């Protein structure tokens, strides 16, 4: 379900594309992107804001279709910025999972380090988010 969380004591809110709900409240927040090229920071910043505003840790993941753009009719260019991803993960907030339907080639090292995963891993990982 999409979810909007109003921040305590403020008129501001944070919206997530999807959430996985338990019996009473969401236990996993999901940001979805067709590409991370222009708004990679959003899920990292949203998780940081909510964790601090609600004064409790929360679990958040990012699901991305792929990071490509057309260059010519039959050519594509990969647009994933591995360096930016590492900076957000290290200095803003670490996401609990980042899942790609089409893993970019520049992400090989990040995937080997377990920071990015193929989308097929998400169903196997879901039980860990509940605990």
mmCIF file of C-alpha atoms in Angstrom:
data_model
loop_
_atom_site.group_PDB
_atom_site.id
_atom_site.type_symbol
_atom_site.label_atom_id
_atom_site.label_comp_id
_atom_site.label_asym_id
_atom_site.label_seq_id
_atom_site.Cartn_x
_atom_site.Cartn_y
_atom_site.Cartn_z
ATOM 1 C CA UNK A 1 0.000 0.000 0.000
ATOM 2 C CA UNK A 2 1.208 3.567 -0.569
ATOM 3 C CA UNK A 3 1.749 5.324 2.738
ATOM 4 C CA UNK A 4 2.013 8.916 3.916
ATOM 5 C CA UNK A 5 3.401 9.601 7.377
ATOM 6 C CA UNK A 6 2.709 12.925 9.051
ATOM 7 C CA UNK A 7 5.626 14.040 11.164
ATOM 8 C CA UNK A 8 4.847 14.624 14.841
ATOM 9 C CA UNK A 9 4.492 18.296 15.730
ATOM 10 C CA UNK A 10 4.844 19.423 12.108
ATOM 11 C CA UNK A 11 2.528 19.978 9.203
ATOM 12 C CA UNK A 12 4.952 18.136 6.930
ATOM 13 C CA UNK A 13 4.634 14.592 5.683
ATOM 14 C CA UNK A 14 6.765 11.931 4.015
ATOM 15 C CA UNK A 15 5.244 9.685 1.371
ATOM 16 C CA UNK A 16 6.477 6.303 0.252
ATOM 17 C CA UNK A 17 5.485 4.542 -2.960
ATOM 18 C CA UNK A 18 4.685 1.295 -1.171
ATOM 19 C CA UNK A 19 4.633 -0.152 2.291
ATOM 20 C CA UNK A 20 4.281 -3.661 3.606
ATOM 21 C CA UNK A 21 1.886 -3.609 6.526
ATOM 22 C CA UNK A 22 1.774 -5.781 9.576
ATOM 23 C CA UNK A 23 -1.323 -6.076 11.753
ATOM 24 C CA UNK A 24 -1.264 -2.463 12.933
ATOM 25 C CA UNK A 25 1.361 -0.496 11.018
ATOM 26 C CA UNK A 26 3.830 -0.643 8.122
ATOM 27 C CA UNK A 27 7.013 -2.574 8.841
ATOM 28 C CA UNK A 28 8.741 -1.970 5.518
ATOM 29 C CA UNK A 29 8.802 1.147 3.374
ATOM 30 C CA UNK A 30 9.515 0.759 -0.332
ATOM 31 C CA UNK A 31 10.707 3.444 -2.726
ATOM 32 C CA UNK A 32 10.374 2.549 -6.395
ATOM 33 C CA UNK A 33 12.254 4.140 -9.272
ATOM 34 C CA UNK A 34 12.388 3.513 -12.985
ATOM 35 C CA UNK A 35 15.914 4.972 -12.804
ATOM 36 C CA UNK A 36 18.032 6.499 -10.039
ATOM 37 C CA UNK A 37 19.720 8.982 -12.338
ATOM 38 C CA UNK A 38 18.059 12.153 -11.052
ATOM 39 C CA UNK A 39 16.557 11.267 -7.672
ATOM 40 C CA UNK A 40 18.882 8.721 -6.095
ATOM 41 C CA UNK A 41 19.015 10.672 -2.825
ATOM 42 C CA UNK A 42 15.267 10.535 -2.136
ATOM 43 C CA UNK A 43 14.934 7.148 -0.360
ATOM 44 C CA UNK A 44 18.107 7.713 1.680
ATOM 45 C CA UNK A 45 16.938 11.134 2.878
ATOM 46 C CA UNK A 46 13.364 9.979 3.528
ATOM 47 C CA UNK A 47 14.566 7.113 5.704
ATOM 48 C CA UNK A 48 16.849 9.456 7.656
ATOM 49 C CA UNK A 49 14.076 12.024 8.202
ATOM 50 C CA UNK A 50 11.532 9.441 9.351
ATOM 51 C CA UNK A 51 13.973 7.650 11.651
ATOM 52 C CA UNK A 52 14.856 10.920 13.391
ATOM 53 C CA UNK A 53 11.332 12.386 13.443
ATOM 54 C CA UNK A 54 9.721 9.205 14.749
ATOM 55 C CA UNK A 55 12.693 8.497 17.048
ATOM 56 C CA UNK A 56 12.837 4.858 16.037
ATOM 57 C CA UNK A 57 14.591 2.862 13.400
ATOM 58 C CA UNK A 58 12.602 1.848 10.373
ATOM 59 C CA UNK A 59 13.240 -0.452 7.480
ATOM 60 C CA UNK A 60 13.308 0.902 3.955
ATOM 61 C CA UNK A 61 14.300 -0.539 0.608
ATOM 62 C CA UNK A 62 14.639 0.725 -2.935
ATOM 63 C CA UNK A 63 13.424 -1.163 -6.011
ATOM 64 C CA UNK A 64 14.768 0.057 -9.364
ATOM 65 C CA UNK A 65 13.843 -1.083 -12.855
ATOM 66 C CA UNK A 66 17.158 -0.078 -14.422
ATOM 67 C CA UNK A 67 19.532 2.799 -14.991
ATOM 68 C CA UNK A 68 19.686 3.341 -18.724
ATOM 69 C CA UNK A 69 18.835 6.025 -21.221
ATOM 70 C CA UNK A 70 18.628 5.884 -24.990
ATOM 71 C CA UNK A 71 21.544 7.438 -26.854
ATOM 72 C CA UNK A 72 20.438 6.600 -30.359
ATOM 73 C CA UNK A 73 17.576 4.531 -31.688
ATOM 74 C CA UNK A 74 19.268 1.220 -30.930
ATOM 75 C CA UNK A 75 21.822 2.193 -28.285
ATOM 76 C CA UNK A 76 21.587 2.719 -24.563
ATOM 77 C CA UNK A 77 23.857 4.286 -21.996
ATOM 78 C CA UNK A 78 24.015 3.101 -18.377
ATOM 79 C CA UNK A 79 23.461 6.008 -15.987
ATOM 80 C CA UNK A 80 23.974 4.455 -12.540
ATOM 81 C CA UNK A 81 26.400 6.487 -10.425
ATOM 82 C CA UNK A 82 28.139 4.043 -8.096
ATOM 83 C CA UNK A 83 30.098 6.796 -6.336
ATOM 84 C CA UNK A 84 26.959 8.736 -5.413
ATOM 85 C CA UNK A 85 25.291 5.558 -4.198
ATOM 86 C CA UNK A 86 28.237 4.842 -1.895
ATOM 87 C CA UNK A 87 28.229 8.395 -0.526
ATOM 88 C CA UNK A 88 24.510 8.294 0.302
ATOM 89 C CA UNK A 89 24.887 4.839 1.872
ATOM 90 C CA UNK A 90 27.842 5.881 3.971
ATOM 91 C CA UNK A 91 27.032 9.466 4.961
ATOM 92 C CA UNK A 92 23.250 9.876 4.783
ATOM 93 C CA UNK A 93 21.533 6.616 5.685
ATOM 94 C CA UNK A 94 21.971 3.007 4.697
ATOM 95 C CA UNK A 95 18.956 1.369 3.077
ATOM 96 C CA UNK A 96 18.006 -2.133 4.163
ATOM 97 C CA UNK A 97 18.070 -3.351 0.593
ATOM 98 C CA UNK A 98 18.430 -2.112 -2.968
ATOM 99 C CA UNK A 99 16.987 -4.373 -5.644
ATOM 100 C CA UNK A 100 17.499 -3.997 -9.392
ATOM 101 C CA UNK A 101 15.401 -5.620 -12.081
ATOM 102 C CA UNK A 102 18.198 -4.855 -14.551
ATOM 103 C CA UNK A 103 21.508 -4.593 -12.682
ATOM 104 C CA UNK A 104 23.784 -1.914 -14.192
ATOM 105 C CA UNK A 105 27.302 -3.048 -15.153
ATOM 106 C CA UNK A 106 28.888 -0.284 -13.022
ATOM 107 C CA UNK A 107 27.279 -1.932 -9.986
ATOM 108 C CA UNK A 108 29.265 -5.177 -10.135
ATOM 109 C CA UNK A 109 31.449 -4.374 -7.124
ATOM 110 C CA UNK A 110 28.488 -3.082 -5.105
ATOM 111 C CA UNK A 111 26.557 -6.255 -5.905
ATOM 112 C CA UNK A 112 29.525 -8.426 -4.862
ATOM 113 C CA UNK A 113 29.698 -6.450 -1.595
ATOM 114 C CA UNK A 114 25.977 -7.111 -1.005
ATOM 115 C CA UNK A 115 24.889 -3.460 -1.313
ATOM 116 C CA UNK A 116 22.792 -4.097 -4.436
ATOM 117 C CA UNK A 117 20.867 -7.244 -5.274
ATOM 118 C CA UNK A 118 18.915 -8.604 -8.193
ATOM 119 C CA UNK A 119 15.161 -8.195 -7.846
ATOM 120 C CA UNK A 120 14.679 -11.971 -7.665
ATOM 121 C CA UNK A 121 16.271 -11.890 -4.174
ATOM 122 C CA UNK A 122 13.520 -9.674 -2.737
ATOM 123 C CA UNK A 123 11.011 -12.433 -2.032
ATOM 124 C CA UNK A 124 13.644 -14.464 -0.205
ATOM 125 C CA UNK A 125 14.682 -11.393 1.824
ATOM 126 C CA UNK A 126 11.172 -10.309 2.906
ATOM 127 C CA UNK A 127 10.983 -12.557 6.002
ATOM 128 C CA UNK A 128 14.117 -10.875 7.394
ATOM 129 C CA UNK A 129 12.409 -7.472 7.253
ATOM 130 C CA UNK A 130 9.589 -8.680 9.509
ATOM 131 C CA UNK A 131 11.854 -9.575 12.422
#
